[in-house]
Short mmCIF file of C-alpha atoms in Angstrom, two decimals:
data_model
loop_
_atom_site.label_atom_id
_atom_site.label_comp_id
_atom_site.label_asym_id
_atom_site.label_seq_id
_atom_site.Cartn_x
_atom_site.Cartn_y
_atom_site.Cartn_z
CA MET A 285 172.22 334.09 114.99
CA SER A 286 175.15 333.06 113.41
CA ALA A 287 178.64 332.01 114.65
CA GLN A 288 180.83 335.25 114.31
CA THR A 289 183.99 334.81 112.20
CA SER A 290 187.36 335.53 113.47
CA LEU A 291 187.41 339.37 113.74
CA ALA A 292 189.23 342.24 115.62
CA GLU A 293 186.07 343.72 116.74
CA PRO A 294 182.48 342.28 117.45
CA ARG A 295 179.92 342.90 114.68
CA ILE A 296 176.27 343.02 115.29
CA ALA A 297 173.53 343.53 112.87
CA LEU A 298 169.43 343.70 112.95
CA ILE A 299 167.81 343.47 109.80
CA MET A 300 164.17 344.02 109.24
CA GLY A 301 161.96 343.43 105.93
CA ASN A 302 158.27 344.26 105.95
CA GLY A 303 156.26 343.79 102.95
CA ALA A 304 152.92 341.98 103.75
CA TYR A 305 151.18 345.17 104.90
CA SER A 306 147.48 344.77 105.98
CA SER A 307 146.08 348.23 105.33
CA VAL A 308 148.40 349.91 103.02
CA THR A 309 150.21 348.76 99.61
CA GLN A 310 151.84 345.62 99.92
CA LEU A 311 155.47 345.20 98.82
CA ASP A 312 157.15 342.39 96.78
CA ASN A 313 160.58 342.47 97.54
CA PRO A 314 161.72 343.63 101.43
CA VAL A 315 161.52 340.08 102.63
CA SER A 316 164.07 338.55 99.97
CA ASP A 317 165.86 341.76 100.38
CA ALA A 318 166.39 341.08 104.22
CA ARG A 319 167.35 337.46 103.51
CA LEU A 320 169.88 338.59 100.82
CA MET A 321 171.71 341.12 103.15
CA GLU A 322 171.60 338.49 106.06
CA THR A 323 173.63 336.11 103.77
CA ALA A 324 175.86 339.03 102.95
CA LEU A 325 176.69 340.24 106.30
CA ILE A 326 176.89 336.84 107.91
CA GLU A 327 179.79 336.25 105.29
CA SER A 328 181.28 339.64 106.57
CA GLY A 329 181.44 338.62 110.49
CA PHE A 330 178.20 339.93 111.65
CA ASP A 331 176.28 338.18 114.16
CA VAL A 332 172.81 338.70 112.53
CA ARG A 333 169.22 338.98 113.73
CA VAL A 334 166.27 339.23 111.13
CA ILE A 335 162.72 340.03 111.56
CA THR A 336 160.56 339.84 108.84
CA ASP A 337 156.97 341.54 108.45
CA ALA A 338 156.93 342.60 111.97
CA SER A 339 154.32 344.45 114.28
CA GLN A 340 155.01 347.89 115.81
CA ILE A 341 155.57 345.84 119.21
CA ASP A 342 158.11 343.55 117.28
CA MET A 343 159.98 346.11 116.07
CA ASN A 344 160.49 348.24 119.25
CA ARG A 345 161.26 345.14 121.11
CA ALA A 346 164.24 344.21 118.37
CA ILE A 347 165.42 347.70 118.42
CA ALA A 348 165.84 347.98 122.11
CA GLN A 349 167.64 344.42 122.10
CA PHE A 350 169.76 345.56 119.48
CA GLY A 351 170.68 348.62 121.63
CA ARG A 352 171.44 346.21 124.84
CA ASP A 353 173.51 343.84 122.26
CA LEU A 354 175.82 346.83 121.26
CA ARG A 355 176.16 347.84 124.87
CA SER A 356 177.37 344.47 125.96
CA GLY A 357 179.80 344.39 123.04
CA GLY A 358 181.54 347.24 124.12
CA GLU A 359 183.10 350.34 122.39
CA GLU A 360 184.91 348.36 119.84
CA THR A 361 181.69 346.84 118.35
CA THR A 362 180.65 347.65 115.21
CA GLY A 363 176.62 347.90 114.85
CA LEU A 364 174.58 347.94 111.59
CA PHE A 365 170.90 348.41 111.19
CA TYR A 366 169.22 347.42 107.88
CA TYR A 367 165.49 348.56 106.97
CA ALA A 368 163.69 347.50 103.68
CA GLY A 369 159.66 348.19 103.61
CA HIS A 370 157.61 351.29 103.72
CA ALA A 371 158.76 354.58 105.49
CA VAL A 372 157.70 357.99 105.56
CA GLN A 373 158.63 361.44 106.49
CA SER A 374 156.54 363.90 108.78
CA PHE A 375 157.88 367.36 110.10
CA GLY A 376 161.60 366.36 109.01
CA SER A 377 161.64 363.09 110.78
CA ASN A 378 161.51 359.43 109.58
CA PHE A 379 159.12 356.58 110.36
CA LEU A 380 159.61 353.03 109.56
CA LEU A 381 156.16 351.54 109.15
CA PRO A 382 154.77 348.31 110.60
CA VAL A 383 153.05 345.71 108.62
CA ASP A 384 149.88 346.54 111.05
CA THR A 385 150.23 350.09 110.52
CA GLN A 386 146.79 351.81 110.26
CA LEU A 387 146.50 355.45 109.65
CA THR A 388 143.66 357.86 108.80
CA ASP A 389 145.09 361.13 110.56
CA ALA A 390 148.72 362.37 110.05
CA ALA A 391 148.99 363.31 113.65
CA ASP A 392 148.52 359.61 114.70
CA LEU A 393 151.65 358.50 112.84
CA SER A 394 154.18 358.75 115.99
CA LEU A 395 151.75 356.28 117.51
CA VAL A 396 151.59 353.76 114.95
CA GLY A 397 154.90 353.95 113.39
CA VAL A 398 158.57 353.44 114.45
CA PRO A 399 160.63 356.73 114.56
CA ALA A 400 164.04 355.78 112.81
CA ASP A 401 165.79 358.32 115.37
CA ALA A 402 164.78 355.42 118.01
CA VAL A 403 167.85 353.10 116.06
CA LEU A 404 170.07 356.02 116.06
CA ARG A 405 169.38 356.59 120.03
CA GLN A 406 170.19 353.10 120.88
CA MET A 407 173.17 353.21 118.72
CA PHE A 408 174.57 356.52 120.25
CA SER A 409 173.59 355.42 123.93
CA ALA A 410 176.35 352.29 123.47
CA SER A 411 178.83 354.63 122.49
CA ASN A 412 180.40 352.11 119.95
CA ARG A 413 182.88 352.87 117.54
CA THR A 414 181.03 352.63 114.24
CA ASN A 415 177.54 352.26 113.41
CA ILE A 416 175.91 352.02 110.29
CA VAL A 417 172.22 352.71 109.19
CA ILE A 418 170.93 351.40 105.94
CA LEU A 419 167.37 352.31 105.11
CA ASP A 420 166.11 350.87 101.45
CA ALA A 421 162.82 352.20 102.17
CA CYS A 422 161.01 355.18 100.65
CA ARG A 423 159.09 352.63 97.78
CA ASN A 424 155.99 355.04 97.62
CA ASN A 425 154.12 356.85 99.86
CA PRO A 426 151.16 354.66 101.06
CA PHE A 427 149.40 357.74 102.68
CA GLU A 428 148.96 359.95 99.84
CA SER A 429 145.42 360.37 100.38
CA ILE A 430 146.10 362.04 103.83
CA PRO A 431 147.01 365.46 103.15
CA ALA A 432 149.56 366.31 105.93
CA LEU A 433 151.57 363.17 104.44
CA ASN A 434 152.22 364.15 100.87
CA ASP A 435 156.15 364.53 101.26
CA ASN A 436 158.05 362.08 99.13
CA GLY A 437 160.69 359.67 100.34
CA LEU A 438 162.45 360.20 103.52
CA ALA A 439 164.24 363.17 105.24
CA GLU A 440 167.92 363.35 105.54
CA MET A 441 168.64 362.64 109.49
CA ASN A 442 171.93 364.00 111.10
CA ALA A 443 174.25 361.20 111.89
CA PRO A 444 175.81 361.27 115.59
CA ARG A 445 179.23 360.91 115.78
CA GLY A 446 180.79 357.53 114.43
CA THR A 447 177.72 357.00 112.15
CA PHE A 448 177.28 356.28 108.87
CA LEU A 449 173.71 356.74 107.21
CA ALA A 450 172.90 355.06 103.85
CA TYR A 451 169.70 355.68 101.86
CA SER A 452 168.49 353.71 98.76
CA THR A 453 167.94 357.01 97.12
CA ALA A 454 168.05 360.84 97.42
CA PRO A 455 166.33 362.68 100.19
CA GLY A 456 162.73 363.45 99.17
CA ALA A 457 163.42 360.96 96.16
CA VAL A 458 161.24 357.71 95.59
CA ALA A 459 162.91 354.49 95.18
CA LEU A 460 162.31 351.32 93.05
CA ASP A 461 160.76 348.13 94.49
CA GLY A 462 162.55 345.72 91.94
CA LEU A 463 161.58 343.48 89.29
CA ASP A 464 163.51 340.36 89.95
CA GLY A 465 162.99 339.54 93.63
CA ASN A 466 165.38 342.03 95.03
CA SER A 467 165.53 345.82 95.21
CA PRO A 468 168.22 347.55 92.83
CA PHE A 469 169.96 348.85 95.74
CA THR A 470 169.96 345.96 97.83
CA LYS A 471 170.94 343.80 95.39
CA THR A 472 174.07 345.87 94.49
CA LEU A 473 175.03 346.54 98.09
CA ALA A 474 175.16 342.66 98.78
CA THR A 475 177.56 342.12 95.70
CA GLU A 476 179.73 345.06 96.94
CA ILE A 477 179.91 343.90 100.28
CA THR A 478 181.90 340.78 99.37
CA ARG A 479 184.73 342.92 97.89
CA GLU A 480 187.81 342.42 99.94
CA GLY A 481 189.76 345.48 101.24
CA VAL A 482 187.35 348.18 100.12
CA SER A 483 186.39 351.00 102.54
CA LEU A 484 182.95 351.66 103.73
CA GLU A 485 182.91 354.89 101.74
CA GLN A 486 183.66 353.34 98.83
CA THR A 487 181.84 350.42 99.09
CA PHE A 488 178.63 352.82 99.05
CA LYS A 489 180.17 355.12 96.18
CA SER A 490 180.05 352.02 94.03
CA VAL A 491 176.66 351.09 95.08
CA ARG A 492 175.73 354.55 94.01
CA ILE A 493 176.97 354.43 90.54
CA GLU A 494 175.87 351.06 89.78
CA VAL A 495 172.37 351.93 90.98
CA VAL A 496 172.23 355.10 88.78
CA ALA A 497 173.13 353.16 85.73
CA LEU A 498 170.76 350.19 86.52
CA THR A 499 167.89 352.77 86.98
CA ASN A 500 168.98 355.06 84.00
CA GLY A 501 168.95 357.57 86.36
CA GLN A 502 165.99 357.59 88.06
CA GLN A 503 167.55 356.50 91.65
CA THR A 504 170.47 357.84 93.41
CA PRO A 505 171.79 356.12 96.50
CA TRP A 506 172.38 358.77 99.22
CA ASP A 507 174.81 358.80 102.31
CA THR A 508 176.06 360.94 105.29
CA SER A 509 178.81 360.04 107.61
CA SER A 510 180.38 361.43 110.82
CA LEU A 511 182.50 358.11 110.88
CA THR A 512 185.63 358.79 113.08
CA SER A 513 187.43 355.15 112.18
CA ASP A 514 188.13 353.06 109.10
CA PHE A 515 185.63 350.27 108.53
CA ALA A 516 185.68 347.71 105.43
CA PHE A 517 183.13 344.65 105.22
CA ARG A 518 185.92 342.46 104.28
CA ALA A 519 189.46 342.51 105.24
CA SER A 520 192.04 342.30 102.51
CA GLN A 521 193.71 338.81 102.41
CA PRO A 522 197.18 338.23 102.64
CA LEU A 523 198.73 337.78 99.16
CA THR A 524 200.25 334.56 98.31
CA GLN A 525 204.11 334.56 96.69
CA GLU A 526 202.52 334.06 93.00
CA GLN A 527 199.85 336.84 93.80
CA VAL A 528 202.73 339.20 94.95
CA GLN A 529 204.65 338.39 91.91
CA GLU A 530 201.53 339.15 90.04
CA LYS A 531 200.85 342.22 91.49
CA GLN A 532 204.82 343.44 90.94
CA LEU A 533 204.10 342.57 86.93
CA TRP A 534 200.81 344.25 86.97
CA ASP A 535 202.36 347.29 88.83
CA SER A 536 204.84 347.87 85.95
CA VAL A 537 202.25 347.62 83.21
CA ARG A 538 199.19 349.16 84.78
CA HIS A 539 200.01 352.84 83.49
CA SER A 540 201.07 351.71 80.11
CA ASP A 541 199.20 352.81 76.93
CA ASP A 542 200.33 350.00 74.79
CA PRO A 543 198.11 347.29 74.50
CA VAL A 544 200.79 344.59 74.17
CA PRO A 545 202.09 344.65 77.85
CA ILE A 546 198.61 344.43 78.85
CA MET A 547 197.64 341.10 76.64
CA LEU A 548 201.10 339.32 77.72
CA PHE A 549 199.96 340.26 81.36
CA LEU A 550 196.59 338.56 80.77
CA ARG A 551 198.71 335.48 79.05
CA ALA A 552 200.49 335.21 82.27
CA TYR A 553 197.69 335.53 84.47
CA PRO A 554 194.44 334.69 82.79
CA ALA A 555 192.56 334.31 86.10
CA GLY A 556 194.54 336.60 88.53
CA ILE A 557 193.43 338.90 91.13
CA PHE A 558 194.14 341.99 88.63
CA THR A 559 192.65 339.96 85.53
CA VAL A 560 189.29 342.03 85.31
CA GLU A 561 191.35 345.33 85.79
CA ALA A 562 193.60 344.39 83.19
CA ARG A 563 190.76 343.67 80.67
CA ASP A 564 189.28 346.90 81.48
CA LEU A 565 192.57 348.68 80.76
CA LEU A 566 192.86 346.50 77.69
CA ASN A 567 189.57 347.71 76.54
CA GLU A 568 190.22 351.39 77.14
CA ILE A 569 193.54 351.31 75.31
CA MET A 570 192.18 349.60 72.21
CA ARG A 571 189.27 352.23 71.85
CA ALA A 572 191.63 355.05 72.59
CA GLU A 573 194.69 354.03 70.17
CA LEU A 574 195.47 356.66 67.29
CA ALA A 575 196.76 353.76 65.33
CA GLY A 576 198.01 349.87 64.93
CA GLY A 577 201.56 348.98 65.42
CA GLU A 578 204.16 347.03 67.58
CA SER A 579 205.03 347.85 71.42
CA ASP A 580 207.23 350.80 70.69
CA THR A 581 204.66 352.72 68.78
CA THR A 582 203.31 355.57 71.15
CA THR A 583 199.48 355.52 71.57
CA ALA A 584 197.18 357.84 73.31
CA GLN A 585 194.79 356.96 75.90
CA VAL A 586 191.62 358.77 76.89
CA ALA A 587 189.45 357.32 79.86
CA ALA A 588 185.75 358.50 80.18
CA PRO A 589 185.47 359.93 83.71
CA THR A 590 183.73 358.61 86.45
CA VAL A 591 180.48 360.75 87.14
CA GLU A 592 178.97 360.70 90.37
CA PRO A 593 175.90 362.47 90.18
CA GLU A 594 175.49 365.28 93.04
CA VAL A 595 171.51 365.81 92.98
CA ALA A 596 168.79 363.82 92.18
CA GLU A 597 167.45 365.98 89.46
CA ASN A 598 170.77 366.12 87.50
CA THR A 599 170.51 362.32 87.10
CA GLY A 600 168.06 362.50 83.66
CA SER A 601 170.30 364.59 82.12
CA ILE A 602 173.41 362.73 82.77
CA ALA A 603 171.46 359.40 81.67
CA ASP A 604 171.03 361.25 78.38
CA GLU A 605 174.81 362.34 77.91
CA GLU A 606 175.55 358.61 78.68
CA ALA A 607 173.29 357.21 76.03
CA LEU A 608 174.25 359.46 73.48
CA ILE A 609 178.20 358.93 74.04
CA GLY A 610 177.49 355.51 74.32
CA ALA A 611 175.87 355.42 70.91
CA ALA A 612 178.80 357.14 69.29
CA GLN A 613 181.42 354.91 71.18
CA SER A 614 179.40 351.88 69.78
CA SER A 615 179.25 353.00 66.09
CA GLY A 616 182.93 354.63 66.26
CA LYS A 617 181.37 357.09 63.75
CA SER A 618 182.52 360.89 63.78
CA GLU A 619 178.90 362.07 63.07
CA ASP A 620 177.90 360.62 66.17
CA TYR A 621 180.73 362.10 68.22
CA GLU A 622 179.48 365.36 66.42
CA ALA A 623 175.83 364.61 67.45
CA TYR A 624 176.87 364.34 71.18
CA LEU A 625 178.89 367.68 70.97
CA GLU A 626 175.88 369.31 69.53
CA ALA A 627 173.58 368.36 72.20
CA TYR A 628 176.03 368.92 74.85
CA PRO A 629 178.96 371.31 74.02
CA ASN A 630 180.03 371.57 77.37
CA GLY A 631 178.91 368.12 78.54
CA ILE A 632 181.17 365.73 81.34
CA TYR A 633 181.99 363.63 77.81
CA ALA A 634 182.76 366.76 75.40
CA GLU A 635 186.67 366.30 75.80
CA LEU A 636 186.36 362.50 74.86
CA ALA A 637 184.10 363.14 71.95
CA GLY A 638 186.12 365.94 70.59
CA PHE A 639 189.40 363.57 71.06
CA GLU A 640 187.47 360.92 69.32
CA LYS A 641 186.55 362.85 66.21
CA ASP A 642 190.05 364.09 66.02
CA ILE A 643 191.39 360.58 66.07
CA LEU A 644 189.00 359.71 63.45
CA ALA A 645 189.94 362.76 61.25
CA GLN A 646 193.44 361.86 61.36
CA LYS A 647 192.81 358.34 60.24
CA ALA A 648 190.74 359.22 57.62
CA ALA A 649 193.39 361.65 56.41
CA ALA A 650 196.06 359.06 56.83
CA ALA A 651 194.08 356.65 54.70
CA ALA A 652 193.69 358.92 51.87
CA ALA A 653 197.17 360.35 51.64
CA PRO A 654 200.40 358.20 51.02
CA VAL A 655 203.05 358.24 53.56
CA ALA A 656 205.40 361.19 53.04
CA VAL A 657 209.02 359.71 52.97
CA PRO A 658 211.84 361.59 52.55
CA GLU A 659 213.69 360.91 49.39
CA SER A 660 216.71 360.41 50.94
CA SER A 661 215.70 357.58 53.12
CA VAL A 662 214.22 355.85 50.15
CA ALA A 663 217.53 356.24 48.24
CA ALA A 664 219.57 354.97 51.53
CA VAL A 665 216.97 351.76 51.52
CA GLU A 666 217.43 351.33 47.73
CA SER A 667 220.88 351.39 47.80
CA SER A 668 221.20 349.21 50.77
CA GLN A 669 218.97 346.14 49.71
CA GLN A 670 216.76 345.90 46.74
CA ASP A 671 213.75 343.96 45.98
CA VAL A 672 212.76 342.69 49.39
CA THR A 673 209.75 341.13 49.68
CA PHE A 674 207.38 339.51 52.51
CA THR A 675 208.54 336.14 51.96
CA THR A 676 212.38 336.01 50.63
CA PRO A 677 214.75 335.65 52.78
CA LEU A 678 216.55 338.69 54.33
CA THR A 679 220.55 339.39 54.27
CA SER A 680 221.72 340.55 57.30
CA GLN A 681 224.93 339.94 59.97
CA ASP A 682 222.13 339.17 62.69
CA PRO A 683 222.19 335.45 62.84
CA GLU A 684 219.00 335.28 64.17
CA VAL A 685 217.33 337.20 61.43
CA VAL A 686 219.60 335.95 58.26
CA GLY A 687 218.22 333.72 55.73
CA ARG A 688 214.79 333.91 57.34
CA SER A 689 211.77 335.95 55.51
CA ILE A 690 209.82 338.64 57.27
CA ALA A 691 207.06 336.13 56.83
CA GLN A 692 208.72 333.45 59.09
CA LEU A 693 210.38 335.60 61.58
CA ILE A 694 206.77 336.73 62.91
CA GLU A 695 205.86 333.41 63.30
CA GLY A 696 209.06 332.83 65.50
CA SER A 697 209.35 332.95 69.28
CA PRO A 698 211.25 335.92 71.14
CA ALA A 699 214.50 335.44 72.43
CA PHE A 700 213.83 337.64 75.48
CA PRO A 701 211.06 338.94 77.35
CA PRO A 702 209.14 341.87 75.68
CA PHE A 703 209.27 343.61 78.92
CA GLU A 704 211.11 343.11 82.39
CA GLY A 705 209.24 340.88 84.67
CA LEU A 706 207.08 338.88 82.39
CA PRO A 707 207.11 335.39 83.81
CA GLU A 708 209.18 333.12 81.35
CA GLU A 709 205.92 330.77 80.53
CA ALA A 710 204.06 333.58 79.12
CA TRP A 711 206.60 334.52 76.37
CA ASN A 712 209.32 331.47 75.88
CA GLY A 713 208.40 329.59 73.08
CA LYS A 714 205.09 331.93 72.48
CA THR A 715 204.44 333.47 69.10
CA CYS A 716 204.69 337.08 69.03
CA SER A 717 201.97 337.58 66.35
CA ASN A 718 199.15 336.05 69.34
CA CYS A 719 199.84 339.52 70.57
CA HIS A 720 200.21 341.57 67.55
CA GLU A 721 197.96 341.92 64.49
CA TRP A 722 200.99 341.21 62.22
CA THR A 723 199.22 340.95 58.83
CA ALA A 724 201.16 342.20 55.91
CA GLU A 725 199.32 345.15 55.70
CA ALA A 726 199.67 346.21 59.14
CA LEU A 727 203.34 345.53 59.09
CA CYS A 728 203.80 347.39 55.93
CA THR A 729 202.41 350.54 57.69
CA GLN A 730 204.86 349.85 60.57
CA GLY A 731 207.87 349.72 58.07
CA LYS A 732 206.83 353.00 56.77
CA THR A 733 206.98 354.50 60.16
CA TYR A 734 210.65 353.58 60.20
CA LEU A 735 211.20 355.18 56.96
CA LEU A 736 211.05 358.50 58.78
CA ALA A 737 213.96 360.26 60.24
CA SER A 738 211.76 360.65 63.50
CA ASN A 739 211.68 357.25 64.06
CA GLU A 740 215.59 356.54 64.05
CA ARG A 741 215.58 356.11 67.77
CA SER A 742 212.95 353.41 67.63
CA LEU A 743 215.03 351.45 64.78
CA SER A 744 218.01 351.86 67.38
CA LYS A 745 216.21 349.27 70.02
CA SER A 746 216.43 345.64 69.95
CA HIS A 747 213.88 343.69 69.30
CA PRO A 748 213.08 339.91 70.64
CA LEU A 749 212.76 338.80 67.24
CA GLY A 750 216.21 340.02 66.35
CA GLY A 751 217.79 343.30 66.23
CA ALA A 752 217.68 343.40 62.56
CA PHE A 753 214.17 342.60 62.51
CA LYS A 754 212.97 346.45 62.32
CA GLN A 755 215.51 346.87 59.58
CA GLY A 756 214.00 344.44 57.29
CA LEU A 757 210.71 345.85 57.93
CA ARG A 758 212.13 349.27 56.84
CA HIS A 759 213.93 347.83 53.62
CA TRP A 760 210.64 345.98 52.58
CA ALA A 761 208.33 349.28 53.20
CA GLY A 762 211.00 351.35 51.18
CA GLY A 763 210.74 348.78 48.16
CA GLY A 764 206.93 348.98 48.18
CA CYS A 765 205.94 346.29 50.57
CA LEU A 766 206.19 343.42 47.78
CA PRO A 767 204.37 340.12 48.72
#
C-alpha cells in the first residue's frame, strides 16, 4: 500500500500479474508489467495493492477485499483493476487464469478460473463514481488442445454505468507479450499515464495509436466506456508566470505556416512546456513548404492525418500504407509518391501524396525556367539603381540601410521583434540569419519575387533590418544578383 497523494477523490487500485504457471505456458512479462503499473499508479495518487503469481484462492480473496475497499471509500472513489497474464473466453464470458490452473475439460473452466465479471460485480456493488478495468491478457490460448476452448482472445464485456473497460487488443485477437521485459501495451500505458491534464479517453486513444505503430499493426488496443464523469490520471498543474507568457506566445504562433516564428519561439523557450509540440510543427512546416523565403512569403502546410483503425483486420493494410508513404517522405522523390498513389489511389494518404507530387513538379518547373519578370519592373529597377552587388554599399534614405551592403545587413540584428510577443532576449542583439537560410542564392530567389507586381504589398511592409532592405534585394535581383 502507498501513502495517497492529495487528491479530491480517493483512488484505489488492485493489480495482478500472473506468469509462473504450473501446467500451461509460462509468461515472461506479467510480473514486471504489474510492477511497472504499480509505480505509475502510485505516482498518480492511487493506493495500490499488488499480487503476483497468484492462486485461484488468492485472486478471489484479493478481488473480494478490493470490493470492500471501494465500498468503504465512498461514492467519490475511483477504482482501478489491472490484470496481466493468461485469460480465455468461453460462451462469451472471460476468465482470468490463476497460476495453479489445471484444466482437461472446458466444462470445468468456471471451477478453476476467475470470471472477469466478478471484478465488475464488486465495482458495481460499491456504487462509486468511476471504475477502470484494464486487461493485458490474451497473449495466446493455453488450452488449444481442448476443442471447446479454441476461441482467440477475449470477448467484449458490457461495461456497467460509470465503468471504463480497456483491453490490450481487439476482441478475439491476440496480444504480444513483449521482448524487452514488458508488453507493448503496458509499457506504453505506463508512459501515457504520466501526462498531465489528459482525459482517460484520450490516454487510451494515445496508447492505441502507439501500440499499433510499435507492433506494425499486429495489435490494436480496444476500449469501451459507460463513464458519466471526467477522469484524468494526472491533473493539470497551475502555470507559472513564465509559462503563462510562453503559452500566450505559443497561442500566437501555433497556427502559423511560416517556420520563422516557430524557430524564434523555440529559441525563446528551448525547454518549455510546448517545446515538443513546436518542434513537431516546425518539422511539418518544413516538409510542406512550397519554397524557401523570408517570413512574409506564404507557404502551404498539409499534415498527415492521424489514423485510428476501427477493426483489427484493417491494421495490416494501414501498416503497409504507412510504410509506403513513409518511404516517399524519406526519399522526397516524385516517383515514390506516384508508387503510393498507384498502390492506394483512394488511400488515407492519397491527398497528401498528390499534394507532395504537385509541389515537387512545381519546384522542378521553377528550377528549369527563369523567373518571369515584367519588363516595366526591370526598367524601373535599372533606372533607379545600377550595378547593385551583394557586397557593395546600398544608397538609400533609410539611415539603418545606407552605406551597408546586403552581405553586411543580413549579419546585423533586428531593430524590432519579428512578431509581437516575442521576448526581447530571443531577438535583441541576435542575428536574423540564424533563423533564415540567407545564402546569396536563397536571397537572390527572394529578391526576384519582389520584382513581380503581385508583391508590391509585401514590399510596403516594414522589415526588422530596415525598411529599405527589401528594396535593396529587389534592385540587386533586377541587376542579375551580382556577387
